[in-house]
Amino acid sequence: MNSSDLRTKFLAFFKARGHAIVPSSSLIPDDPSVLFTTAGMQQFKKYFTGELDPIKDFGSKNVTSVQKCFRTSDIDEVGDESHLTFFEMMGNFSFGGYFKKEAIIYAHEFIAKELGLSIDYVSVFEGDADVPADMESEEIWKSLGVKDVRKFGRKDNFWGPTGAEGPCGPTSEVYVRGVEVWNLVFNEYYQDKNKKLTPLKVKGIDTGMGLERLAMMVQNTQTIFETDLFKNPLSTFMHLPGVDDKSGRIFADHIRGATFLIADGVLPSNKDAGYILRRLIRRAIFHSRKLTGEDNGGGFKLSTSRTLEAVKNTISFYGNSFENYKNLLVNEKDILKIFKEEQNKFIQTLDNGIREFNRLHNSKSKVQGESGGSYKIFGKISAEDAFHLYQSYGLPREIIRDLCVEREAEFDDKGFDKEFEKHQEISRAGVEKKFGGHGLTLDTGELKAGSEEEQRKVIKFHTATHLLHQALLEVLGNEVEQRGSDITPERTRFDFTFPRKVTPEELKRIEEIVNEKIKADLPVKVIEMSKAEAEKTGALKFFKGKYSDKVTVYFIGDSLENAFNKEFCAGPHVSRTSEIGKFKITKEESSSAGIRRIRAIIE
Ligand code: SER
């Protein structure tokens, strides 16, 4: 039975038992306390609490759905037989219509009779200080002939709430071939923000069964990746001679996840859902370079059209196979465009990053000669090296980890965390004490950045000022030298040496360059190094600046080598230039003999 038939069968089964069919909601829920829709019950939260009336909205107290879900909790597990980020969850729900008995009878009937699968065992809640043991469910299962009823505590047999608060309750899980396929939740409580449980006025049912896992049982495959859900759209991309399965599976999962997130309106960015999307796309691209069979071990050639083809296949497979997806997808052209733009942005970073990884790795590996041949002792990538790849080359952490696995080098997760914290402290200290290395402090002089909002603006102006400095050098040449800078939440003011008035054409060009760099969404990164090393990089310095032996250099661009601008600076800065907004020069004037002054705002 293919997955499309499974969905239809499930919905029809519950429709025949008085359930209204409700379409899947978006992967991006209304609830601001959660990033994604992780369960079928999420769109029904207010029906469980009694805030909304199911009869009015669905004509029934009982509903059924096949819900698109996205979970980040399993992201590191993706690549094994059964873990995914995006999946579909089939469920039946009742808001005061029925409770344990019917829910268990339905589940048993569907699995054992409709699908003819044999239930290994089930589990029920064993009870604790706050919630009693679920004897009732145990008896119901036994009356249906399921003898193996196992009991577990809060960790395994209690579900919810999603987000900060909501309905929750004890569960009963159904296992087939040792895999949990169905989770029946008996929503009896409301858990508030302080984790206090209060009985719900009306008891409810919330069940969830992953379509991919069920397809694996019904189609009798060893992994979810062999089911039609992956095979049909993605198998040509997943399996290539000589490429390990894990890369193929990660690629397939991430392509599917990214496609659905974009389809529901998420755009790649540096925060929240957009950040997760960016990570998925980047990791999929990383693994795809192997799947195209063009990795030459050093640099690599990526077949960008193949990644796009995989996205395309996913769209047409789902668009054609399931009513739920026919109308909800952002159109195919836009999905591909968004994916492609992100891909283009990342390719250069990845290429440079892998080269640097190889350089570091080779420099620490030894070739051992033996009479019969030679073998390589693989080097360790230290936490500092890993952080350097992350910070200066923009390689995401999981890709550094993946590269380490490929090259049999150790990845020091804890050390990486420590490096990360160290650098965050540096930039926090930057906010608190010294601002921008321009000799200004955050709360003295003209620079008053009180509220978070104002600080945010000042930070944007700070990065914009670096861009301005560089654009001045490009347009006016080396006579330009910074003489002062003053930033408020309203504007930036920049003084520099130059012997004459700057012409309107030159000002226009300078403004254009800054805006081009903003639009290019360049990363802004920091690196700590010795003063001597920093000087060698050619980073700009403030002539009055007093620098200690260890300095931080901020650079704007993918790597220190190809950065548009690099400066000795204590930060803080935005993390990508696109956060700045539109830059506009408002005035150019003489400040004193041989010194010009430019004022600019952000619109
Ligand atoms: N809410 C439960 C789960 O997600 C059952 O639907 O597992």
Coordinates of C-alpha atoms and ligand atoms in Angstrom, one line a residue:
M1 CA 0.0 0.0 0.0
N2 CA 1.5 3.3 -1.0
S3 CA 1.6 6.3 1.4
S4 CA -1.1 8.1 -0.5
D5 CA -3.5 5.2 0.1
L6 CA -2.5 5.1 3.7
R7 CA -3.5 8.7 4.2
T8 CA -6.8 8.1 2.5
K9 CA -7.5 5.0 4.4
F10 CA -6.8 6.6 7.7
L11 CA -9.0 9.6 7.1
A12 CA -11.8 7.4 5.7
F13 CA -11.6 5.1 8.7
F14 CA -12.2 8.0 11.1
K15 CA -14.7 9.7 8.9
A16 CA -16.8 6.6 8.9
R17 CA -16.6 6.8 12.7
G18 CA -18.0 10.3 13.0
H19 CA -14.9 12.4 12.6
A20 CA -14.7 15.6 10.5
I21 CA -11.7 15.8 8.2
V22 CA -9.6 19.0 8.9
P23 CA -6.8 20.0 6.5
S24 CA -3.2 20.3 7.9
S25 CA -2.3 23.7 9.3
S26 CA 0.8 25.6 8.4
L27 CA 4.3 24.5 9.7
I28 CA 4.5 27.9 11.3
P29 CA 2.0 28.0 14.1
D30 CA 0.1 31.0 15.7
D31 CA 1.6 30.3 19.1
P32 CA 4.6 32.6 19.5
S33 CA 6.2 30.3 22.1
V34 CA 7.0 27.6 19.5
L35 CA 8.9 27.9 16.3
F36 CA 7.2 25.1 14.4
T37 CA 4.2 22.9 14.3
T38 CA 5.5 19.8 15.9
A39 CA 2.2 17.9 16.4
G40 CA -1.2 17.4 15.0
M41 CA -2.9 18.7 18.2
Q42 CA -1.3 22.2 17.9
Q43 CA -4.0 23.7 15.7
F44 CA -6.6 22.3 18.1
K45 CA -5.3 23.6 21.4
K46 CA -8.2 26.0 21.9
Y47 CA -10.7 23.2 21.4
F48 CA -9.2 21.2 24.1
T49 CA -9.4 24.1 26.5
G50 CA -12.9 25.0 25.6
E51 CA -12.0 28.4 24.2
L52 CA -13.4 27.4 20.8
D53 CA -16.4 25.3 19.9
P54 CA -15.7 22.3 17.6
I55 CA -19.3 21.9 16.7
K56 CA -19.5 25.4 15.4
D57 CA -16.3 25.1 13.4
F58 CA -16.2 21.4 12.3
G59 CA -19.8 20.3 12.9
S60 CA -18.4 17.5 15.2
K61 CA -16.6 17.0 18.5
N62 CA -14.3 14.6 16.8
V63 CA -11.9 15.4 14.0
T64 CA -9.1 13.8 12.0
S65 CA -6.2 15.2 10.1
V66 CA -2.8 14.5 8.4
Q67 CA -0.6 17.3 9.8
K68 CA 2.7 18.6 8.4
C69 CA 5.2 18.6 11.3
F70 CA 8.7 19.8 11.8
R71 CA 10.9 18.8 14.7
T72 CA 14.4 20.1 15.4
S73 CA 14.8 17.9 18.4
D74 CA 15.8 14.9 16.2
I75 CA 18.0 16.8 13.8
D76 CA 21.3 15.2 15.0
E77 CA 19.7 11.8 14.6
V78 CA 18.8 12.3 10.9
G79 CA 20.7 9.8 8.9
D80 CA 19.7 6.7 10.8
E81 CA 16.8 4.4 9.9
S82 CA 13.9 6.4 11.3
H83 CA 14.6 10.0 12.3
L84 CA 13.4 13.0 10.4
T85 CA 13.0 16.7 10.7
F86 CA 9.9 17.0 8.5
F87 CA 7.2 14.4 8.7
E88 CA 3.5 13.9 8.4
M89 CA 1.4 13.0 11.4
M90 CA -1.9 11.3 11.1
G91 CA -4.2 11.8 14.0
N92 CA -7.7 11.5 15.5
F93 CA -8.9 14.0 18.1
S94 CA -11.8 14.4 20.3
F95 CA -12.9 17.4 22.4
G96 CA -15.2 15.8 24.8
G97 CA -16.7 13.4 22.4
Y98 CA -15.0 10.2 23.5
F99 CA -12.1 9.1 25.7
K100 CA -9.8 6.2 26.4
K101 CA -12.0 3.3 25.5
E102 CA -13.0 4.4 22.0
A103 CA -9.5 5.8 21.3
I104 CA -7.9 2.4 22.1
I105 CA -10.5 0.4 20.2
Y106 CA -10.1 2.5 17.1
A107 CA -6.3 2.3 17.2
H108 CA -6.4 -1.5 17.7
E109 CA -8.9 -1.9 14.9
F110 CA -7.0 0.3 12.4
I111 CA -3.6 -1.3 13.0
A112 CA -4.6 -4.9 13.5
K113 CA -7.7 -5.3 11.3
E114 CA -7.4 -2.6 8.6
L115 CA -3.7 -2.9 8.1
G116 CA -3.2 -6.4 9.3
L117 CA -0.2 -5.5 11.3
S118 CA 0.6 -7.3 14.5
I119 CA 1.1 -5.2 17.6
D120 CA 4.2 -6.3 19.5
Y121 CA 3.3 -4.5 22.7
V122 CA 1.8 -1.3 24.1
S123 CA 2.8 1.0 26.9
V124 CA 0.8 2.9 29.5
F125 CA 1.5 5.4 32.3
E126 CA 2.8 3.8 35.5
G127 CA 1.7 6.7 37.8
D128 CA 3.6 9.2 39.9
A129 CA 3.0 11.6 42.8
D130 CA 0.8 13.9 40.7
V131 CA -0.9 11.7 38.1
P132 CA -2.3 8.2 38.9
A133 CA -1.4 5.0 37.1
D134 CA -3.5 4.3 34.0
M135 CA -5.1 1.0 35.0
E136 CA -8.1 1.7 32.7
S137 CA -6.0 1.7 29.5
E138 CA -4.2 -1.4 30.6
E139 CA -7.5 -3.2 31.0
I140 CA -8.9 -2.1 27.7
W141 CA -5.8 -3.3 25.8
K142 CA -6.0 -6.6 27.6
S143 CA -9.7 -7.0 26.8
L144 CA -8.7 -6.6 23.1
G145 CA -6.2 -9.4 23.3
V146 CA -3.0 -7.4 23.6
K147 CA -1.3 -9.2 26.5
D148 CA 2.1 -7.3 26.6
V149 CA 1.3 -4.0 28.4
R150 CA 4.4 -2.3 29.6
K151 CA 4.5 0.6 32.1
F152 CA 6.6 3.7 32.1
G153 CA 6.8 7.1 33.8
R154 CA 6.7 10.8 32.9
K155 CA 9.6 10.7 30.5
D156 CA 8.0 8.1 28.2
N157 CA 4.3 8.0 28.8
F158 CA 3.2 11.6 29.4
W159 CA 2.8 14.0 26.6
G160 CA 2.8 17.8 26.2
P161 CA 2.3 20.6 26.4
T162 CA 3.6 22.1 23.2
G163 CA 5.0 25.6 23.9
A164 CA 4.9 27.4 27.2
E165 CA 1.6 26.0 28.4
G166 CA -1.4 23.9 27.2
P167 CA -3.2 20.6 27.4
C168 CA -1.3 17.4 28.2
G169 CA -1.8 14.0 29.8
P170 CA -0.8 10.4 30.1
T171 CA -0.2 8.4 27.0
S172 CA -0.4 4.9 25.6
E173 CA 2.0 3.9 22.8
V174 CA 1.6 1.2 20.2
Y175 CA 4.7 -0.7 19.0
V176 CA 5.0 -2.7 15.8
R177 CA 8.3 -4.5 15.0
G178 CA 9.8 -2.8 18.0
V179 CA 9.1 0.7 16.6
E180 CA 6.7 3.1 18.3
V181 CA 4.1 3.8 15.6
W182 CA 1.2 5.5 17.4
N183 CA 0.9 7.7 20.4
L184 CA -2.5 8.0 22.1
V185 CA -2.6 11.0 24.4
F186 CA -5.4 11.3 27.0
N187 CA -5.6 15.0 27.5
E188 CA -6.8 15.4 31.1
Y189 CA -4.7 18.3 32.4
Y190 CA -3.7 21.9 31.6
Q191 CA -0.1 22.7 32.4
D192 CA 0.5 26.3 33.1
K193 CA 3.7 28.4 32.7
N194 CA 4.9 27.3 36.2
K195 CA 4.4 23.6 35.2
K196 CA 1.4 23.3 37.5
L197 CA -1.2 20.7 36.4
T198 CA -5.0 21.5 36.7
P199 CA -7.6 19.0 35.5
L200 CA -9.3 20.1 32.2
K201 CA -13.0 20.7 32.3
V202 CA -13.6 18.4 29.4
K203 CA -11.3 15.4 28.7
G204 CA -9.9 15.1 25.2
I205 CA -8.1 12.7 22.9
D206 CA -5.1 13.5 20.8
T207 CA -3.4 10.8 18.8
G208 CA -0.5 10.9 16.5
M209 CA 1.0 8.4 14.1
G210 CA 3.9 9.2 11.8
L211 CA 3.1 8.4 8.2
E212 CA 6.7 7.6 7.3
R213 CA 7.1 5.1 10.1
L214 CA 3.8 3.5 9.3
A215 CA 4.7 3.3 5.6
M216 CA 7.9 1.5 6.7
M217 CA 5.8 -1.1 8.5
V218 CA 3.2 -1.6 5.8
Q219 CA 5.7 -1.6 3.0
N220 CA 8.0 -3.8 5.0
T221 CA 11.1 -1.8 4.5
Q222 CA 14.1 -1.6 6.8
T223 CA 14.3 2.2 6.8
I224 CA 11.9 5.1 6.2
F225 CA 14.1 6.1 3.2
E226 CA 13.1 3.0 1.3
T227 CA 9.4 3.8 1.5
D228 CA 7.7 5.4 -1.5
L229 CA 7.7 8.8 0.3
F230 CA 11.4 9.0 -0.3
K231 CA 12.0 6.6 -3.1
N232 CA 9.7 8.2 -5.6
P233 CA 10.9 11.8 -5.3
L234 CA 14.4 11.4 -4.1
S235 CA 16.0 8.0 -4.6
T236 CA 18.0 9.0 -7.6
F237 CA 19.7 11.6 -5.4
M238 CA 20.1 9.4 -2.4
H239 CA 22.1 6.5 -3.7
L240 CA 25.2 6.8 -5.6
P241 CA 27.9 4.2 -5.9
G242 CA 30.5 4.6 -3.2
V243 CA 28.6 7.2 -1.2
D244 CA 27.6 6.2 2.3
D245 CA 23.9 6.1 3.0
K246 CA 24.0 8.7 5.7
S247 CA 24.8 11.5 3.3
G248 CA 22.0 10.5 1.1
R249 CA 19.5 10.3 3.9
I250 CA 20.6 13.7 5.4
F251 CA 20.3 15.2 1.9
A252 CA 16.8 13.8 1.3
D253 CA 15.5 14.7 4.7
H254 CA 16.9 18.3 4.6
I255 CA 15.7 18.9 1.0
R256 CA 12.2 17.8 2.0
G257 CA 12.2 19.9 5.2
A258 CA 13.6 23.0 3.5
T259 CA 11.1 22.7 0.7
F260 CA 8.1 22.5 3.1
L261 CA 9.4 25.4 5.3
I262 CA 9.8 27.6 2.2
A263 CA 6.4 26.5 1.0
D264 CA 4.9 27.8 4.2
G265 CA 6.6 31.1 3.9
V266 CA 9.8 30.8 5.8
L267 CA 12.8 32.6 4.3
P268 CA 16.5 31.8 5.1
S269 CA 17.8 34.2 7.8
N270 CA 19.9 34.3 10.9
K271 CA 17.2 33.8 13.4
D272 CA 14.4 31.6 14.5
A273 CA 12.7 29.5 11.8
G274 CA 14.7 31.2 9.1
Y275 CA 17.9 30.1 10.8
I276 CA 16.8 26.5 10.9
L277 CA 15.9 26.7 7.2
R278 CA 19.3 28.1 6.4
R279 CA 21.0 25.3 8.3
L280 CA 19.0 22.7 6.5
I281 CA 19.8 24.1 3.1
R282 CA 23.4 24.5 3.8
R283 CA 23.8 21.0 5.2
A284 CA 21.9 19.5 2.2
I285 CA 24.3 21.4 -0.1
F286 CA 27.3 20.1 1.8
H287 CA 26.1 16.5 1.4
S288 CA 25.0 16.9 -2.1
R289 CA 28.5 17.6 -3.3
K290 CA 29.3 14.0 -2.6
L291 CA 26.1 12.8 -4.1
T292 CA 26.8 14.5 -7.4
G293 CA 29.9 12.3 -7.5
E294 CA 32.1 15.3 -8.1
D295 CA 33.9 15.7 -4.9
N296 CA 37.6 15.5 -5.6
G297 CA 38.5 15.5 -1.9
G298 CA 40.0 18.9 -2.0
G299 CA 37.9 21.7 -3.5
F300 CA 34.7 20.3 -5.0
K301 CA 32.4 20.9 -7.8
L302 CA 28.8 21.1 -6.9
S303 CA 26.1 20.3 -9.4
T304 CA 23.8 23.1 -8.4
S305 CA 21.1 22.1 -10.8
R306 CA 20.8 18.6 -9.2
T307 CA 19.9 20.1 -5.8
L308 CA 17.3 22.2 -7.5
E309 CA 16.0 19.1 -9.3
A310 CA 15.6 17.4 -6.0
V311 CA 13.5 20.3 -4.7
K312 CA 11.5 20.2 -7.8
N313 CA 10.8 16.5 -7.5
T314 CA 9.7 17.0 -3.9
I315 CA 7.3 19.7 -4.9
S316 CA 5.7 17.7 -7.7
F317 CA 5.5 14.5 -5.7
Y318 CA 3.7 16.1 -2.8
G319 CA 1.7 18.5 -5.0
N320 CA 0.3 15.6 -6.9
S321 CA -0.1 13.0 -4.2
F322 CA -2.0 14.7 -1.6
E323 CA -4.9 17.2 -1.5
N324 CA -3.5 18.9 1.6
Y325 CA -0.5 20.2 -0.4
K326 CA -2.2 21.2 -3.6
N327 CA -3.2 24.7 -2.5
L328 CA -0.8 25.5 0.3
L329 CA 2.5 25.5 -1.5
V330 CA 4.1 28.8 -2.3
N331 CA 4.4 28.5 -6.0
E332 CA 7.1 26.2 -7.4
K333 CA 9.0 29.0 -9.2
D334 CA 9.3 31.0 -5.9
I335 CA 10.5 28.0 -3.9
L336 CA 13.2 27.3 -6.4
K337 CA 14.2 30.9 -6.6
I338 CA 14.6 31.2 -2.8
F339 CA 16.5 27.9 -2.7
K340 CA 18.8 28.9 -5.5
E341 CA 19.6 32.3 -4.0
E342 CA 20.6 30.7 -0.7
Q343 CA 22.6 28.1 -2.6
N344 CA 24.5 30.7 -4.5
K345 CA 25.3 32.6 -1.3
F346 CA 26.7 29.5 0.4
I347 CA 28.8 27.9 -2.4
Q348 CA 31.7 30.3 -2.1
T349 CA 31.7 30.1 1.7
L350 CA 31.7 26.3 1.6
D351 CA 34.4 26.1 -1.0
N352 CA 36.7 28.4 1.0
G353 CA 35.8 26.7 4.3
I354 CA 36.6 23.2 3.0
R355 CA 39.9 24.4 1.6
E356 CA 40.8 25.9 5.0
F357 CA 39.7 22.7 6.7
N358 CA 41.9 20.6 4.5
R359 CA 44.8 22.9 5.0
L360 CA 44.4 22.7 8.8
H361 CA 43.8 19.0 8.7
N362 CA 46.7 18.2 6.4
S363 CA 49.1 20.3 8.4
K364 CA 48.3 18.1 11.4
S365 CA 48.2 14.7 9.7
K366 CA 51.3 12.6 9.2
V367 CA 52.0 10.1 6.5
Q368 CA 53.7 7.1 8.0
G369 CA 55.9 5.1 5.6
E370 CA 56.0 1.3 5.7
S371 CA 57.8 -1.0 3.4
G372 CA 54.5 -2.2 2.0
G373 CA 53.0 1.2 1.5
S374 CA 52.0 4.2 3.5
Y375 CA 49.1 5.2 5.6
K376 CA 48.0 8.5 7.1
I377 CA 47.7 9.3 10.8
F378 CA 44.8 11.6 10.8
G379 CA 45.0 14.8 12.8
K380 CA 42.6 16.2 15.3
I381 CA 40.8 19.4 14.5
S382 CA 41.2 21.4 17.7
A383 CA 38.4 23.5 19.2
E384 CA 40.2 26.6 18.2
D385 CA 40.6 25.4 14.6
A386 CA 36.9 24.5 14.5
F387 CA 35.9 27.8 15.8
H388 CA 38.1 29.6 13.4
L389 CA 36.3 27.7 10.5
Y390 CA 33.0 28.8 12.0
Q391 CA 33.8 32.4 12.8
S392 CA 36.2 33.3 10.0
Y393 CA 35.0 31.0 7.2
G394 CA 31.3 30.9 8.0
L395 CA 31.1 27.1 8.1
P396 CA 28.2 25.9 10.2
R397 CA 29.1 23.8 13.1
E398 CA 27.3 20.6 11.9
I399 CA 29.2 20.9 8.6
I400 CA 32.5 21.1 10.5
R401 CA 31.4 18.0 12.4
D402 CA 30.4 16.3 9.2
L403 CA 33.8 17.1 7.6
C404 CA 35.6 15.7 10.7
V405 CA 33.6 12.5 10.4
E406 CA 34.5 12.2 6.7
R407 CA 38.2 12.7 7.3
E408 CA 38.2 10.6 10.5
A409 CA 39.3 13.6 12.6
E410 CA 37.9 14.1 16.0
F411 CA 35.5 17.0 16.6
D412 CA 35.6 18.5 20.0
D413 CA 32.0 19.6 20.7
K414 CA 32.6 20.8 24.3
G415 CA 35.7 22.7 23.3
F416 CA 33.8 24.4 20.5
D417 CA 31.1 25.4 23.1
K418 CA 33.8 26.9 25.2
E419 CA 35.3 28.9 22.3
F420 CA 31.8 30.1 21.5
E421 CA 31.2 31.4 25.0
K422 CA 34.6 33.0 25.1
H423 CA 33.8 35.0 21.9
Q424 CA 30.4 35.9 23.1
E425 CA 32.0 37.4 26.2
I426 CA 34.3 39.4 24.1
S427 CA 31.5 40.9 22.2
R428 CA 29.4 41.5 25.3
A429 CA 32.3 43.3 26.9
G430 CA 32.3 45.3 23.7
V431 CA 28.7 46.5 24.3
E432 CA 29.2 47.2 27.9
K433 CA 32.6 49.0 27.9
K434 CA 34.0 50.3 24.8
F435 CA 32.1 51.1 21.7
G436 CA 33.5 50.5 18.4
G437 CA 37.1 51.1 19.2
H438 CA 36.5 54.7 18.3
G439 CA 37.2 55.9 21.8
L440 CA 33.5 56.4 22.6
T441 CA 31.8 54.7 25.4
L442 CA 28.2 53.6 25.3
D443 CA 26.9 55.8 28.0
T444 CA 29.1 58.9 28.0
G445 CA 29.4 61.8 25.7
E446 CA 26.9 62.1 22.9
L447 CA 26.4 58.4 22.5
K448 CA 23.4 57.5 24.5
A449 CA 22.1 54.1 23.7
G450 CA 19.7 53.4 26.5
S451 CA 16.9 51.0 25.4
E452 CA 17.6 47.8 23.6
E453 CA 16.0 49.3 20.6
E454 CA 18.4 52.2 20.6
Q455 CA 21.3 49.9 21.1
R456 CA 20.2 47.9 18.1
K457 CA 20.2 51.0 16.0
V458 CA 23.6 52.1 17.2
I459 CA 24.9 48.6 16.3
K460 CA 23.5 48.9 12.8
F461 CA 25.1 52.4 12.5
H462 CA 28.4 50.9 13.7
T463 CA 28.6 48.3 10.9
A464 CA 27.3 50.9 8.4
T465 CA 30.2 53.1 9.5
H466 CA 32.7 50.4 8.7
L467 CA 31.1 50.1 5.3
L468 CA 31.3 53.9 4.8
H469 CA 34.9 53.9 5.8
Q470 CA 35.7 51.3 3.2
A471 CA 33.6 52.9 0.5
L472 CA 35.4 56.2 1.1
L473 CA 38.7 54.5 0.6
E474 CA 37.5 52.9 -2.6
V475 CA 36.2 56.1 -4.1
L476 CA 38.5 58.7 -2.7
G477 CA 41.7 56.7 -2.3
N478 CA 44.4 56.4 0.3
E479 CA 44.3 60.0 1.4
V480 CA 41.3 59.0 3.5
E481 CA 42.2 58.3 7.1
Q482 CA 39.7 58.1 9.9
R483 CA 39.9 61.0 12.4
G484 CA 36.8 60.4 14.5
S485 CA 33.5 58.8 14.6
D486 CA 30.4 59.5 16.6
I487 CA 27.3 57.4 16.6
T488 CA 23.9 58.0 18.0
P489 CA 20.7 56.0 17.5
E490 CA 19.7 58.6 14.9
R491 CA 22.8 59.0 12.8
T492 CA 26.5 58.3 12.3
R493 CA 29.1 61.0 11.9
F494 CA 32.4 60.2 10.4
D495 CA 35.5 62.5 10.2
F496 CA 38.4 61.7 7.9
T497 CA 41.4 63.4 6.2
F498 CA 40.8 64.6 2.7
P499 CA 42.1 67.8 1.1
R500 CA 39.0 69.0 -0.8
K501 CA 35.2 68.9 -0.9
V502 CA 33.8 65.5 -1.9
T503 CA 31.7 66.0 -5.1
P504 CA 28.0 65.0 -5.3
E505 CA 28.9 62.2 -7.8
E506 CA 31.5 60.8 -5.4
L507 CA 29.1 60.9 -2.6
K508 CA 26.5 59.1 -4.7
R509 CA 29.0 56.4 -5.6
I510 CA 30.0 56.0 -1.9
E511 CA 26.4 55.7 -0.9
E512 CA 25.8 53.2 -3.7
I513 CA 28.7 51.0 -2.6
V514 CA 27.5 50.9 1.0
N515 CA 24.0 49.9 -0.1
E516 CA 25.4 47.3 -2.5
K517 CA 27.2 45.7 0.4
I518 CA 24.2 45.9 2.6
K519 CA 22.1 44.2 -0.1
A520 CA 24.7 41.5 -0.6
D521 CA 23.9 40.3 3.0
L522 CA 27.5 39.8 3.9
P523 CA 28.4 38.1 7.2
V524 CA 30.1 40.2 9.8
K525 CA 32.6 38.2 11.7
V526 CA 35.2 38.7 14.5
I527 CA 38.5 37.0 15.0
E528 CA 40.9 37.4 17.9
M529 CA 44.6 37.5 17.1
S530 CA 47.9 39.0 18.2
K531 CA 48.4 42.7 17.3
A532 CA 51.3 41.8 15.0
E533 CA 49.2 39.2 13.2
A534 CA 46.3 41.6 12.9
E535 CA 48.6 44.2 11.4
K536 CA 49.8 41.8 8.8
T537 CA 46.2 41.3 7.6
G538 CA 46.0 44.9 6.6
A539 CA 43.1 45.6 8.9
L540 CA 42.3 49.3 9.3
K541 CA 43.3 50.9 12.6
F542 CA 42.2 54.1 14.2
F543 CA 45.3 56.3 14.4
K544 CA 44.6 57.3 18.0
G545 CA 43.8 53.8 19.1
K546 CA 45.7 52.1 21.8
Y547 CA 45.8 48.4 21.3
S548 CA 46.9 45.6 23.6
D549 CA 48.8 42.6 22.4
K550 CA 45.6 40.6 21.8
V551 CA 43.2 42.4 19.5
T552 CA 39.9 41.6 17.8
V553 CA 39.5 42.3 14.1
Y554 CA 36.0 42.6 12.7
F555 CA 35.7 41.8 9.0
I556 CA 32.8 42.0 6.6
G557 CA 32.7 39.2 4.1
D558 CA 33.0 35.4 4.0
S559 CA 36.6 35.2 5.0
L560 CA 39.3 37.4 6.3
E561 CA 41.1 37.2 2.9
N562 CA 38.2 38.2 0.7
A563 CA 36.6 40.6 3.2
F564 CA 35.3 43.9 1.9
N565 CA 36.4 45.6 5.1
K566 CA 38.5 44.6 8.1
E567 CA 39.2 46.8 11.1
F568 CA 40.7 46.6 14.5
C569 CA 37.6 46.9 16.5
A570 CA 35.9 45.8 19.8
G571 CA 32.4 45.6 18.3
P572 CA 29.6 45.1 18.5
H573 CA 28.2 44.6 15.0
V574 CA 25.2 43.2 13.3
S575 CA 25.8 39.6 12.1
R576 CA 24.9 40.3 8.5
T577 CA 24.9 43.5 6.6
S578 CA 21.3 43.1 5.4
E579 CA 20.2 43.8 8.9
I580 CA 21.3 47.4 8.5
G581 CA 18.6 48.8 6.2
K582 CA 19.0 51.6 3.6
F583 CA 22.0 53.9 4.0
K584 CA 21.8 57.5 3.1
I585 CA 24.4 60.3 3.3
T586 CA 22.7 63.5 4.5
K587 CA 25.6 65.9 4.7
E588 CA 29.2 66.5 3.7
E589 CA 31.1 69.4 5.2
S590 CA 34.5 70.6 6.4
S591 CA 35.2 69.8 10.0
S592 CA 38.6 71.5 10.3
A593 CA 41.6 72.1 8.1
G594 CA 42.1 69.0 5.9
I595 CA 39.3 67.1 7.7
R596 CA 35.9 66.3 6.1
R597 CA 32.8 65.3 8.0
I598 CA 30.1 63.0 6.6
R599 CA 26.7 62.4 8.3
A600 CA 24.5 59.6 7.3
I601 CA 21.2 58.0 8.4
I602 CA 19.5 54.6 8.0
E603 CA 16.1 54.5 6.5
Ligands
SER1 N1 0.6 15.0 20.4 C1 1.1 13.6 20.4 C2 2.4 13.5 19.7 O1 2.8 14.4 19.0 C3 0.0 12.7 19.8 O2 -0.5 13.3 18.7 O3 3.0 12.5 19.7

